[in-house]
């Protein structure tokens, strides 16, 4: 596994802003929590991720079709799906500073020396170790000394805010004030359709793209000649009013999902569940995520969503910890049976071989485009050395993105702005563009600096027109990762680059 540079997250966030991958939404007005914009490089990266998914999951499969549904649907959809009742997070407020937290992410840490409570502090953390560290950091220097000296005989207790005994309460991680009791908070964004702003006009921004697929499943079946098993795939925006958006784009309030609902015979569901767990894991590896930073984690029964019989999360080791990239769930016939019940429409499938009618089971691989983008960015970030134009090693930051995902596939430079080099370089650049390759032309500044800029953008190849080009019609092609420079005939540049980046 490649070593991640220290302070990776801060460095990555800075690079993404500096180079135009990701910006804070409405930044000129101070931003807005949980919303992000993708700049010129970011939007291309994200489009390439979605295109790779569509290509591999839809275009290359005979058993998959695509769909694009509206974001706002009849509100009855969300009653049937269970989201109106079940799509809640436990919320606590600080009575003193008014800070708001998800109760399942606030912990009260007690450190006891026998009967004596040395320290009791509220921390916001996902795991015990982080809570311990935060607790020690929050203590005054005398307590910290005692914690250290008596470390081996102290007892640590950690309680989640929403699971504490009734006579105890967790304290605010920000100011130590009292927290309110946990209450349910529905995460769906509400809006009104039409001119009346009353409850009859209330609708929701979809919190998942999946329900659009379930609602259209019968229309897709009736208008195509699909037979079980088959899948319907969709990429689109989803919205969740997250209590605590965090970790950069990882938990946002507006994000994109890439979802497949794969319909199959009930007795084949386990087989397809296993198939999709493996297929989706391998998809990420194929695009450059290191398999030792990825893992498949099965949900405990208590953790399962209201619709799921079994779920496995594909987790990635982000700099802020191992976290969910995608979920693969066996949704059984829960959704189709609920929609059938609430809509009164027959959603059964007729099997003309067995002459039976039944509701298919559904296996759902559901990934986040923004989380995939963040994982590919984290994986790609690398600091190493490359020789400058005089052959001296220089530190560089390089984004080692998979060529399929790289926003710019190739950059073309004239070594100097004279002797006809810019004209030849521009012609090569135009021929690359005409072949459908994202090419970038740059003639400004020292060539070493131009290479560095492309390294930071993740451009796999740089083509340089130099003195030798004028003599033998060849150019240098520099490989971003190996730094090997090869001479290629000018008229072979397009096939050479196409072969390397496809
Ligand atoms: N249809 C099933 C479903 O929506 P989920 O686990 O809630 O399941 C699926 O979401 C994926 O959507 C997650 O694995 C994640 O990649 C992405 N996702 C969910 N909430 C997100 C958020 N607040 N910000 C960014 N991505 C999110």
XYZ file of C-alpha atoms and ligand atoms in Angstrom:
529
model
C 0.000 0.000 0.000
C 1.380 3.423 -0.941
C 2.184 5.557 2.089
C -0.228 8.493 2.434
C 1.547 11.836 2.934
C 1.010 13.297 6.402
C -1.700 15.961 6.614
C -3.077 14.532 3.380
C -6.580 15.896 3.820
C -5.423 19.506 4.321
C -3.038 19.273 1.383
C -5.698 17.744 -0.848
C -8.300 20.365 0.044
C -5.747 23.101 -0.723
C -4.829 21.516 -4.067
C -8.477 21.053 -5.045
C -9.141 24.737 -4.414
C -5.900 25.969 -5.990
C -6.255 23.893 -9.156
C -10.010 24.110 -9.624
C -11.222 20.657 -8.632
C -13.613 21.628 -5.822
C -14.861 24.972 -4.490
C -17.062 25.806 -1.543
C -20.581 26.615 -2.747
C -21.453 30.354 -2.699
C -18.019 31.086 -1.272
C -18.214 34.837 -1.949
C -21.068 34.940 0.589
C -19.247 32.857 3.180
C -20.323 29.473 1.814
C -23.139 27.209 2.972
C -22.532 24.068 5.025
C -22.784 20.778 3.180
C -22.840 22.142 -0.387
C -19.935 22.016 -2.842
C -19.171 23.090 -6.407
C -16.908 21.317 -8.868
C -14.495 23.516 -10.821
C -13.209 22.956 -14.372
C -10.974 19.986 -13.436
C -13.415 18.598 -10.852
C -16.387 18.543 -13.190
C -14.388 16.609 -15.804
C -13.160 14.131 -13.197
C -16.697 13.599 -11.928
C -18.095 13.225 -15.456
C -15.396 10.662 -16.253
C -16.308 8.666 -13.120
C -19.978 8.682 -14.093
C -19.120 7.819 -17.711
C -16.929 4.888 -16.571
C -19.764 3.621 -14.353
C -22.343 3.963 -17.146
C -20.035 2.299 -19.638
C -19.176 -0.634 -17.356
C -22.576 -1.130 -15.681
C -25.002 -0.309 -18.528
C -23.377 -0.215 -21.980
C -21.318 -3.377 -21.527
C -24.139 -5.459 -20.043
C -27.112 -7.089 -21.810
C -29.125 -7.250 -18.586
C -29.098 -3.531 -17.722
C -31.006 -0.478 -18.948
C -30.786 3.160 -17.902
C -33.310 5.627 -16.530
C -33.444 9.295 -15.567
C -36.241 10.244 -13.156
C -37.450 13.549 -11.734
C -36.060 14.788 -8.421
C -39.478 15.784 -7.064
C -42.027 12.999 -7.083
C -45.550 12.528 -5.770
C -45.125 12.742 -1.952
C -46.989 9.431 -1.597
C -43.833 7.767 -2.946
C -42.013 8.676 0.273
C -44.876 7.451 2.449
C -44.817 4.106 0.652
C -41.019 3.813 0.763
C -40.995 4.415 4.515
C -38.910 7.575 4.309
C -41.558 9.844 5.888
C -41.588 7.679 9.013
C -38.149 6.080 9.051
C -35.641 8.413 7.434
C -34.602 10.024 10.699
C -31.436 10.816 12.547
C -31.388 11.355 16.332
C -30.716 15.030 17.000
C -29.454 16.775 20.158
C -28.966 20.517 20.774
C -26.700 22.224 23.272
C -28.831 24.286 25.660
C -25.933 26.717 26.142
C -24.205 27.340 22.804
C -27.024 26.004 20.567
C -24.636 23.726 18.646
C -26.448 20.808 17.036
C -25.195 17.229 16.827
C -26.250 13.792 15.735
C -26.803 12.003 19.040
C -25.193 8.832 17.728
C -21.988 10.791 17.104
C -21.651 12.352 20.553
C -19.919 10.351 23.279
C -19.478 10.993 26.963
C -16.100 9.817 28.166
C -15.624 9.035 31.863
C -12.244 8.305 33.343
C -12.375 6.790 36.830
C -9.717 6.104 39.405
C -11.762 3.703 41.529
C -14.817 5.641 42.720
C -13.199 8.912 41.803
C -14.280 10.403 38.437
C -11.156 12.118 37.121
C -12.676 13.342 33.923
C -16.082 13.436 32.291
C -16.227 15.092 28.945
C -18.453 15.082 25.854
C -16.641 14.396 22.614
C -17.761 14.156 19.058
C -16.136 11.073 17.679
C -16.757 7.978 15.685
C -14.549 5.650 17.604
C -13.203 4.975 21.057
C -9.611 5.873 20.375
C -10.496 9.235 18.932
C -12.738 9.790 21.951
C -9.884 8.935 24.339
C -7.524 11.298 22.601
C -10.088 14.051 22.509
C -10.852 13.506 26.195
C -7.203 13.759 27.177
C -6.727 16.828 25.012
C -9.778 18.461 26.611
C -8.489 17.946 30.156
C -6.430 20.535 32.049
C -2.696 19.919 32.409
C -2.971 18.577 36.002
C -5.608 16.023 34.996
C -3.622 15.128 31.895
C -0.586 14.414 34.112
C -2.669 12.183 36.387
C -4.158 10.426 33.379
C -0.671 9.671 32.177
C 0.801 8.653 35.551
C -2.079 6.362 36.486
C -2.876 5.191 32.988
C -2.650 1.478 33.851
C -5.145 1.560 36.730
C -7.716 3.970 35.315
C -11.051 2.788 33.969
C -12.358 4.373 30.802
C -16.055 4.325 30.037
C -17.550 5.668 26.865
C -21.301 6.091 26.364
C -23.130 7.205 23.263
C -25.358 10.230 23.936
C -28.523 8.480 22.767
C -27.784 5.294 24.739
C -27.065 6.707 28.210
C -28.922 5.771 31.403
C -31.885 8.100 32.032
C -30.224 9.751 35.054
C -27.153 10.763 33.013
C -26.699 13.069 30.034
C -23.890 13.693 27.622
C -22.289 17.146 27.523
C -21.776 19.380 24.518
C -18.466 18.561 22.756
C -18.050 22.259 21.874
C -18.701 24.051 25.188
C -19.467 21.384 27.821
C -23.050 22.653 28.219
C -26.070 20.378 28.757
C -27.534 18.640 25.738
C -31.255 18.206 25.143
C -32.782 14.719 24.973
C -32.424 13.115 21.541
C -35.335 13.655 19.194
C -36.044 12.384 15.698
C -35.163 14.624 12.794
C -36.394 13.733 9.301
C -33.629 14.343 6.796
C -35.773 14.959 3.715
C -35.724 18.508 2.332
C -39.246 19.854 1.969
C -40.567 22.203 -0.669
C -43.930 23.278 -2.143
C -45.219 22.534 -5.615
C -47.339 25.289 -7.177
C -48.464 28.601 -5.782
C -49.978 27.413 -2.488
C -47.594 26.917 0.422
C -49.805 24.607 2.472
C -49.523 20.961 3.490
C -51.444 19.769 0.417
C -48.703 21.243 -1.800
C -45.786 19.905 0.229
C -43.285 17.717 -1.586
C -39.759 16.425 -0.984
C -36.455 16.555 -2.797
C -35.579 12.879 -3.297
C -33.195 11.506 -0.645
C -32.235 8.598 -2.947
C -32.631 7.977 -6.672
C -33.817 4.412 -6.048
C -37.531 5.163 -5.635
C -37.768 6.628 -9.148
C -36.604 3.257 -10.429
C -39.168 1.291 -8.397
C -41.973 3.584 -9.561
C -40.960 3.104 -13.217
C -40.163 -0.603 -12.995
C -43.494 -1.653 -14.540
C -43.238 0.891 -17.389
C -39.711 -0.273 -18.178
C -40.883 -3.887 -18.157
C -43.892 -3.130 -20.392
C -41.885 -1.113 -22.927
C -38.851 -3.377 -23.222
C -38.504 -7.093 -23.754
C -36.576 -7.573 -20.541
C -36.866 -10.783 -18.581
C -35.621 -11.518 -15.073
C -32.905 -11.072 -14.010
C -32.306 -7.494 -15.155
C -31.239 -4.189 -13.711
C -32.225 -0.543 -14.047
C -29.449 1.992 -13.519
C -29.653 5.679 -12.736
C -27.253 8.506 -11.937
C -28.692 11.609 -10.336
C -28.801 14.127 -7.538
C -30.096 13.268 -4.092
C -30.623 15.590 -1.134
C -30.415 14.981 2.604
C -30.623 17.610 5.297
C -27.673 16.099 7.180
C -27.391 17.376 10.761
C -23.622 17.497 10.611
C -22.158 17.611 7.107
C -18.471 16.762 7.501
C -15.201 15.537 6.064
C -15.158 17.816 3.027
C -17.530 16.439 0.361
C -17.897 13.077 2.130
C -21.138 13.917 3.902
C -22.921 16.649 1.941
C -26.491 17.834 1.825
C -26.649 17.719 -1.978
C -24.833 14.859 -3.710
C -25.061 12.483 -6.623
C -25.769 8.783 -6.526
C -25.075 6.000 -9.028
C -27.651 3.338 -8.264
C -28.655 -0.003 -9.728
C -31.829 -1.827 -8.784
C -31.253 -5.380 -9.959
C -34.498 -7.394 -10.167
C -34.306 -11.167 -9.834
C -36.194 -14.315 -8.832
C -36.460 -14.453 -5.006
C -34.508 -17.711 -4.843
C -31.682 -16.135 -6.892
C -31.326 -13.078 -4.645
C -28.462 -14.423 -2.542
C -26.495 -15.365 -5.662
C -26.908 -11.845 -7.148
C -26.154 -10.208 -3.805
C -22.792 -12.024 -3.771
C -22.230 -11.173 -7.433
C -22.773 -7.429 -6.980
C -20.673 -7.186 -3.800
C -17.742 -8.596 -5.723
C -18.397 -6.765 -9.002
C -18.684 -3.374 -7.355
C -15.595 -3.899 -5.182
C -13.584 -4.861 -8.265
C -14.857 -1.846 -10.208
C -13.158 0.525 -7.765
C -9.944 -1.518 -7.847
C -9.979 -1.490 -11.669
C -10.035 2.310 -11.618
C -7.094 2.617 -9.286
C -8.241 2.305 -5.658
C -5.797 0.072 -3.863
C -7.485 -3.150 -2.735
C -5.782 -2.964 0.656
C -7.474 0.376 1.346
C -10.883 -1.103 0.458
C -12.959 -3.499 2.516
C -16.399 -5.078 2.540
C -18.197 -4.791 5.861
C -21.429 -6.662 6.563
C -24.046 -4.701 8.519
C -25.071 -5.963 11.946
C -28.800 -6.747 12.154
C -29.475 -3.625 14.278
C -27.759 -1.424 11.684
C -29.818 -2.609 8.691
C -32.008 -0.026 6.950
C -35.769 -0.576 7.256
C -35.927 -2.123 3.760
C -32.929 -4.416 3.926
C -32.426 -8.120 4.631
C -28.639 -7.894 4.229
C -26.271 -5.044 3.416
C -22.529 -4.829 2.906
C -20.691 -1.525 2.776
C -17.724 -1.101 0.497
C -15.484 1.021 2.702
C -12.427 3.026 1.772
C -9.632 4.049 4.084
C -9.991 7.841 3.758
C -7.470 10.010 5.647
C -10.235 10.604 8.240
C -10.857 6.863 8.706
C -12.457 3.836 7.104
C -15.797 5.069 5.714
C -18.611 3.986 3.407
C -18.129 4.443 -0.301
C -21.034 2.335 -1.502
C -23.682 0.046 -0.049
C -24.844 -3.218 -1.617
C -28.204 -4.272 -0.185
C -30.677 -7.100 -0.564
C -33.907 -5.038 -0.492
C -36.063 -8.160 -0.974
C -39.502 -7.294 -2.451
C -39.992 -4.603 0.208
C -40.199 -1.621 -2.163
C -42.314 -3.230 -4.898
C -44.716 -4.664 -2.354
C -45.075 -1.303 -0.541
C -45.629 0.569 -3.822
C -48.121 -2.059 -4.932
C -49.985 -1.655 -1.647
C -49.966 2.164 -1.612
C -50.640 2.737 -5.327
C -53.140 -0.071 -5.816
C -51.308 -1.005 -9.058
C -50.280 -4.557 -9.891
C -46.481 -4.637 -9.889
C -46.081 -8.400 -10.174
C -43.902 -10.074 -12.786
C -45.333 -12.849 -14.928
C -42.919 -15.662 -15.625
C -44.130 -17.248 -18.890
C -42.052 -20.364 -18.341
C -43.362 -21.285 -14.899
C -46.689 -19.441 -15.484
C -46.291 -17.794 -12.093
C -46.852 -14.238 -10.923
C -44.678 -12.815 -8.149
C -42.853 -9.730 -6.941
C -39.165 -9.891 -7.840
C -36.460 -9.424 -5.229
C -34.067 -6.516 -5.630
C -30.320 -6.277 -5.114
C -29.150 -2.686 -4.926
C -25.572 -1.507 -5.415
C -25.799 2.170 -4.435
C -22.726 4.373 -4.709
C -22.076 8.069 -4.199
C -20.434 9.941 -7.075
C -18.975 12.555 -4.731
C -17.593 9.917 -2.366
C -16.055 8.025 -5.286
C -14.554 11.307 -6.545
C -13.099 12.003 -3.098
C -11.674 8.486 -2.808
C -10.036 8.698 -6.250
C -8.571 12.104 -5.332
C -7.210 10.806 -2.007
C -5.701 7.751 -3.677
C -4.156 9.831 -6.480
C -2.436 12.425 -4.288
C 1.282 11.771 -4.225
C 4.462 13.695 -3.395
C 7.701 12.599 -5.032
C 10.631 13.993 -6.997
C 11.070 14.674 -10.692
C 14.108 16.132 -12.478
C 13.787 19.739 -13.642
C 14.999 20.894 -17.087
C 18.622 20.815 -15.843
C 18.257 17.257 -14.521
C 18.168 18.329 -10.840
C 15.614 16.523 -8.655
C 12.724 18.734 -7.573
C 9.852 17.938 -5.197
C 6.550 17.635 -7.011
C 2.914 16.993 -6.177
C 1.323 14.626 -8.644
C -2.227 13.351 -8.949
C -1.831 9.772 -10.174
C -5.393 9.466 -11.465
C -6.313 6.487 -13.635
C -6.098 7.600 -17.307
C -9.830 6.869 -17.804
C -10.631 9.330 -15.024
C -8.014 12.039 -15.611
C -9.757 15.332 -16.527
C -7.102 16.199 -19.116
C -5.641 13.260 -21.030
C -2.735 15.017 -22.696
C -1.004 18.412 -22.678
C 0.919 19.777 -25.657
C 3.795 22.252 -25.303
C 6.160 23.986 -27.710
C 9.543 24.001 -25.926
C 10.001 27.678 -26.875
C 7.704 30.254 -28.460
C 9.640 30.516 -31.734
C 11.053 28.623 -34.744
C 7.578 27.423 -35.752
C 7.263 25.216 -32.642
C 3.968 26.778 -31.429
C 2.374 26.159 -34.846
C 3.368 22.465 -34.875
C 2.257 22.041 -31.236
C -1.086 23.713 -31.909
C -1.693 21.431 -34.887
C -0.997 18.338 -32.746
C -3.279 19.714 -30.003
C -6.120 20.267 -32.521
C -5.720 16.763 -33.960
C -5.948 15.289 -30.445
C -9.110 17.288 -29.765
C -10.576 16.195 -33.095
C -9.987 12.585 -32.019
C -12.117 13.250 -28.918
C -9.239 13.477 -26.433
C -9.223 16.187 -23.760
C -6.038 18.038 -24.716
C -4.560 21.175 -23.157
C -2.252 23.548 -25.014
C 0.271 25.567 -22.989
C 3.131 27.718 -24.251
C 3.652 29.961 -21.205
C 6.663 29.835 -18.848
C 9.483 27.339 -18.332
C 8.658 23.862 -19.577
C 9.483 22.379 -16.134
C 6.737 24.507 -14.569
C 4.318 23.482 -17.284
C 5.022 19.811 -16.430
C 4.417 20.526 -12.715
C 1.037 22.115 -13.457
C -0.026 19.082 -15.473
C 1.235 16.735 -12.739
C -1.036 18.503 -10.248
C -3.965 18.240 -12.662
C -3.309 14.507 -13.072
C -2.607 14.680 -16.836
C -1.129 11.289 -17.821
C 0.905 12.445 -20.854
C 2.724 15.598 -21.968
C 3.810 16.073 -25.579
C 6.675 18.510 -26.226
C 7.666 19.940 -29.586
C 11.405 20.769 -29.508
C 14.409 21.430 -31.745
C 14.591 17.814 -32.851
C 10.986 17.948 -34.070
C 12.067 20.430 -36.729
C 14.674 17.960 -37.959
C 12.986 14.547 -37.765
C 9.230 15.215 -37.141
C 9.248 13.477 -33.755
C 8.111 14.806 -30.361
C 8.819 13.781 -26.758
C 5.977 12.163 -24.864
C 6.509 12.234 -21.102
C 4.710 9.772 -18.860
C 3.366 11.383 -15.646
C 4.065 8.399 -13.364
C 7.251 6.782 -14.714
C 8.664 10.098 -16.007
C 9.976 8.141 -19.000
C 10.256 10.294 -22.123
C 9.765 8.634 -25.472
C 10.150 10.006 -28.976
C 7.082 9.496 -31.121
C 6.534 10.531 -34.751
C 4.220 13.542 -35.047
C 1.751 11.606 -37.193
C 1.652 8.806 -34.583
C 0.812 11.029 -31.585
C -2.981 10.543 -31.796
C -2.903 6.700 -31.934
C -0.121 6.616 -29.306
C -2.072 8.776 -26.836
C -5.361 7.002 -27.596
C -3.756 3.661 -26.819
C -2.217 4.893 -23.545
C -5.277 6.619 -22.076
C -8.125 4.334 -23.146
N -30.784 3.740 -2.134
C -29.981 3.327 -1.023
C -29.265 4.440 -0.409
O -29.502 5.594 -0.713
P -27.391 4.984 1.336
O -26.380 4.072 1.977
O -28.170 5.874 2.218
O -28.334 4.020 0.496
C -25.969 5.234 -0.829
O -26.651 5.857 0.240
C -24.684 5.967 -1.125
O -24.942 7.356 -1.360
C -23.675 5.949 0.024
O -22.896 4.770 0.008
C -22.834 7.172 -0.304
O -21.853 6.866 -1.267
C -23.853 8.132 -0.894
N -24.310 9.082 0.146
C -25.270 8.896 1.056
N -25.402 9.982 1.837
C -24.492 10.876 1.398
C -24.133 12.201 1.788
N -24.768 12.835 2.773
N -23.134 12.828 1.117
C -22.493 12.215 0.097
N -22.804 10.967 -0.319
C -23.786 10.308 0.313
